[in-house]
Amino acid sequence: TAGGLVNGDVVTVSLTSNAVCASPDTVTSLPSIVAVLPRPGVTISGDTVGDPAATDHLVSIVVNGGVNPVYLWQDSTSAHSWQTIGGAAGGTVNYSPMVGGDYVRCIVTGSDGCTAASNTLSLTVITIPNTVRYYPNPAGPTLYVENMDPMDPIETITVFTAAGNRVISLGNLTSQVKIAIDVASLNPGIYYVSLTRQSGKTDRFQFMKR
């Protein structure tokens, strides 16, 4: 048994006899070239935040999977632990979380039979608040946000990318009912908005920048 071998290593074994009459007393085997196959690896990514009607498109990136890797997508929810997602057999999956807190992973079996499990994505469901009106969506150079709850003014607005990076922060908004957010410099894609109200309550929604 040997550990730490790498692809292309040459292994031989020598046997030394303790018999007095052995001639020669040592023999060496023919060399054996070791073939070490790289283990497969898989990572998944995609949209992980959406409203209850949204479908999250998740994709996998596989390395060392061989010609025809086999994909097994699984989810873990409040109703069950890890189970196979029905109908998901390829490198991508469209998944609709029922509530926030669902988890998704992908297990890949390479052509050599070795398996690898991906990272785990946590999915968030945002319920669009009825105390906020925002438009247009998709947004062009300006996104307008209207506060529909005059008893609880909006204090701050923060805009995040799909990866969670903050790109816009606005403060001192309590005197404004209709707030114009300049999004002209943002790249096209999905963004998430977090509103903090005077009461401390937080509302969230997403929009598309065209």
XYZ file of C-alpha atoms in Angstrom:
210
model
C 0.000 0.000 0.000
C 1.384 3.369 -1.012
C 0.046 6.888 -0.680
C 1.020 10.107 -2.415
C 1.579 8.555 -5.821
C 1.062 10.783 -8.854
C 0.328 9.965 -12.436
C 3.375 8.508 -14.203
C 5.218 7.313 -11.104
C 7.126 4.070 -11.658
C 6.899 1.413 -8.951
C 9.051 -1.699 -8.538
C 9.292 -4.237 -5.747
C 12.466 -5.996 -4.618
C 12.524 -9.288 -2.757
C 15.578 -10.355 -0.750
C 15.736 -13.996 0.277
C 17.119 -15.100 3.623
C 17.846 -18.576 2.302
C 21.580 -19.471 2.412
C 21.535 -21.095 -0.990
C 19.613 -18.376 -2.842
C 21.445 -17.192 -5.934
C 20.879 -14.400 -6.537
C 19.476 -13.542 -3.151
C 17.685 -10.418 -4.431
C 15.348 -10.049 -7.372
C 13.455 -6.999 -8.614
C 10.137 -6.952 -10.403
C 9.423 -5.367 -13.727
C 8.442 -1.683 -13.362
C 4.784 -0.729 -13.126
C 3.724 2.721 -14.277
C 1.052 4.232 -12.065
C -2.003 5.852 -13.655
C -3.634 8.264 -11.220
C -6.866 9.722 -12.558
C -7.760 13.230 -11.373
C -10.867 13.334 -9.235
C -13.893 15.153 -10.667
C -14.977 18.462 -9.210
C -18.178 20.456 -9.561
C -19.332 23.928 -8.584
C -22.823 25.382 -9.033
C -24.025 28.962 -9.302
C -27.043 30.954 -10.433
C -29.912 33.113 -9.263
C -30.490 32.455 -5.580
C -32.908 35.262 -4.677
C -36.376 35.724 -6.136
C -40.063 36.145 -5.484
C -42.319 33.116 -4.917
C -43.249 32.931 -8.608
C -39.654 33.017 -9.812
C -37.664 30.075 -11.116
C -33.982 29.966 -10.204
C -31.742 28.906 -13.093
C -28.756 27.028 -11.676
C -25.761 25.864 -13.679
C -22.862 23.535 -12.910
C -19.215 23.647 -13.937
C -17.495 20.255 -13.936
C -13.779 19.520 -14.156
C -12.256 16.076 -14.744
C -15.686 14.602 -15.335
C -14.749 12.694 -18.458
C -16.814 12.441 -21.610
C -20.287 11.798 -20.176
C -20.557 12.759 -16.510
C -23.806 11.908 -14.718
C -25.566 14.688 -12.814
C -27.703 14.232 -9.714
C -29.387 17.402 -8.449
C -30.703 17.393 -4.890
C -32.579 19.783 -2.631
C -33.039 20.041 1.112
C -36.073 21.898 2.431
C -37.982 22.392 5.655
C -40.089 19.379 4.639
C -37.282 16.906 3.947
C -33.528 16.380 3.961
C -31.518 15.823 0.780
C -33.646 14.301 -1.983
C -33.273 13.999 -5.734
C -34.960 16.740 -7.765
C -37.223 15.011 -10.255
C -36.477 15.591 -13.931
C -33.107 17.276 -13.300
C -30.485 15.204 -15.084
C -28.250 17.603 -16.990
C -25.740 20.297 -16.212
C -28.442 22.903 -15.490
C -31.665 22.944 -13.501
C -34.619 25.319 -13.168
C -35.648 25.234 -9.527
C -38.604 26.941 -7.856
C -38.147 27.212 -4.072
C -41.387 27.132 -2.141
C -40.076 29.156 0.781
C -36.785 30.716 1.772
C -34.201 28.395 3.233
C -34.228 25.719 0.556
C -30.791 24.335 -0.319
C -29.595 22.855 -3.617
C -26.495 20.852 -4.519
C -25.273 18.728 -7.416
C -23.459 15.390 -7.244
C -21.482 14.420 -10.334
C -20.207 10.973 -11.242
C -17.361 11.079 -13.735
C -16.731 8.646 -16.568
C -14.280 6.768 -14.325
C -16.939 6.198 -11.664
C -15.577 8.696 -9.151
C -18.081 11.111 -7.608
C -17.908 14.684 -6.334
C -20.401 16.890 -4.504
C -20.752 20.570 -5.314
C -20.995 23.558 -3.047
C -24.430 24.155 -1.495
C -26.568 27.109 -2.591
C -29.016 28.655 -0.153
C -32.112 30.036 -1.881
C -33.986 33.093 -0.663
C -37.593 33.930 -1.449
C -38.510 37.601 -1.346
C -42.148 38.532 -0.897
C -42.720 41.811 -2.667
C -44.151 44.244 -0.076
C -47.490 45.921 -0.783
C -46.216 49.073 0.913
C -43.786 49.785 -1.914
C -44.391 50.514 -5.575
C -41.448 50.487 -7.982
C -41.240 51.030 -11.736
C -40.340 50.589 -14.526
C -39.212 46.981 -14.427
C -37.018 46.350 -16.376
C -35.546 49.722 -15.494
C -33.740 52.052 -17.842
C -31.641 54.936 -16.519
C -33.951 55.577 -13.552
C -35.824 53.349 -11.113
C -38.650 55.004 -9.192
C -39.660 53.816 -5.738
C -42.899 55.062 -4.141
C -43.646 54.642 -0.457
C -47.258 53.465 -0.050
C -47.134 53.684 3.748
C -47.034 57.395 4.698
C -47.015 56.520 8.395
C -43.641 54.805 8.043
C -41.260 56.794 5.795
C -38.330 55.200 3.989
C -35.005 56.230 5.500
C -32.417 54.421 3.374
C -32.233 52.487 0.115
C -29.438 50.087 -0.782
C -29.025 48.344 -4.137
C -27.072 45.087 -4.388
C -25.882 42.992 -7.309
C -26.981 39.370 -7.641
C -23.643 38.446 -6.019
C -24.439 40.584 -2.965
C -22.152 43.529 -3.742
C -23.492 46.956 -2.743
C -23.572 49.342 -5.706
C -25.907 52.171 -4.596
C -26.639 53.626 -1.144
C -29.103 56.454 -0.493
C -29.910 58.021 2.876
C -31.955 60.795 4.492
C -35.033 59.909 2.439
C -37.780 60.331 5.055
C -39.163 63.483 3.427
C -39.572 61.806 0.023
C -42.578 59.800 -1.078
C -41.379 59.162 -4.629
C -37.653 58.395 -4.821
C -35.700 58.402 -8.082
C -32.704 56.072 -8.157
C -30.108 56.671 -10.877
C -29.253 53.203 -12.205
C -27.879 54.308 -15.588
C -24.338 53.191 -14.739
C -25.368 49.673 -13.700
C -24.684 46.779 -16.032
C -27.709 44.892 -17.380
C -28.891 42.155 -15.035
C -30.809 41.413 -11.843
C -30.414 43.643 -8.786
C -31.863 43.552 -5.280
C -33.115 46.528 -3.276
C -33.289 46.777 0.505
C -35.394 49.549 2.067
C -35.033 50.562 5.707
C -37.971 52.418 7.209
C -38.186 54.854 10.096
C -39.710 52.100 12.239
C -36.702 49.871 11.583
C -38.672 47.547 9.301
C -36.894 46.322 6.174
C -38.543 45.662 2.798
C -36.850 43.972 -0.146
C -37.537 43.486 -3.837
C -35.671 42.767 -7.034
C -35.645 44.474 -10.424
C -34.076 43.987 -13.805
C -31.717 46.574 -15.325
C -31.951 46.523 -19.097
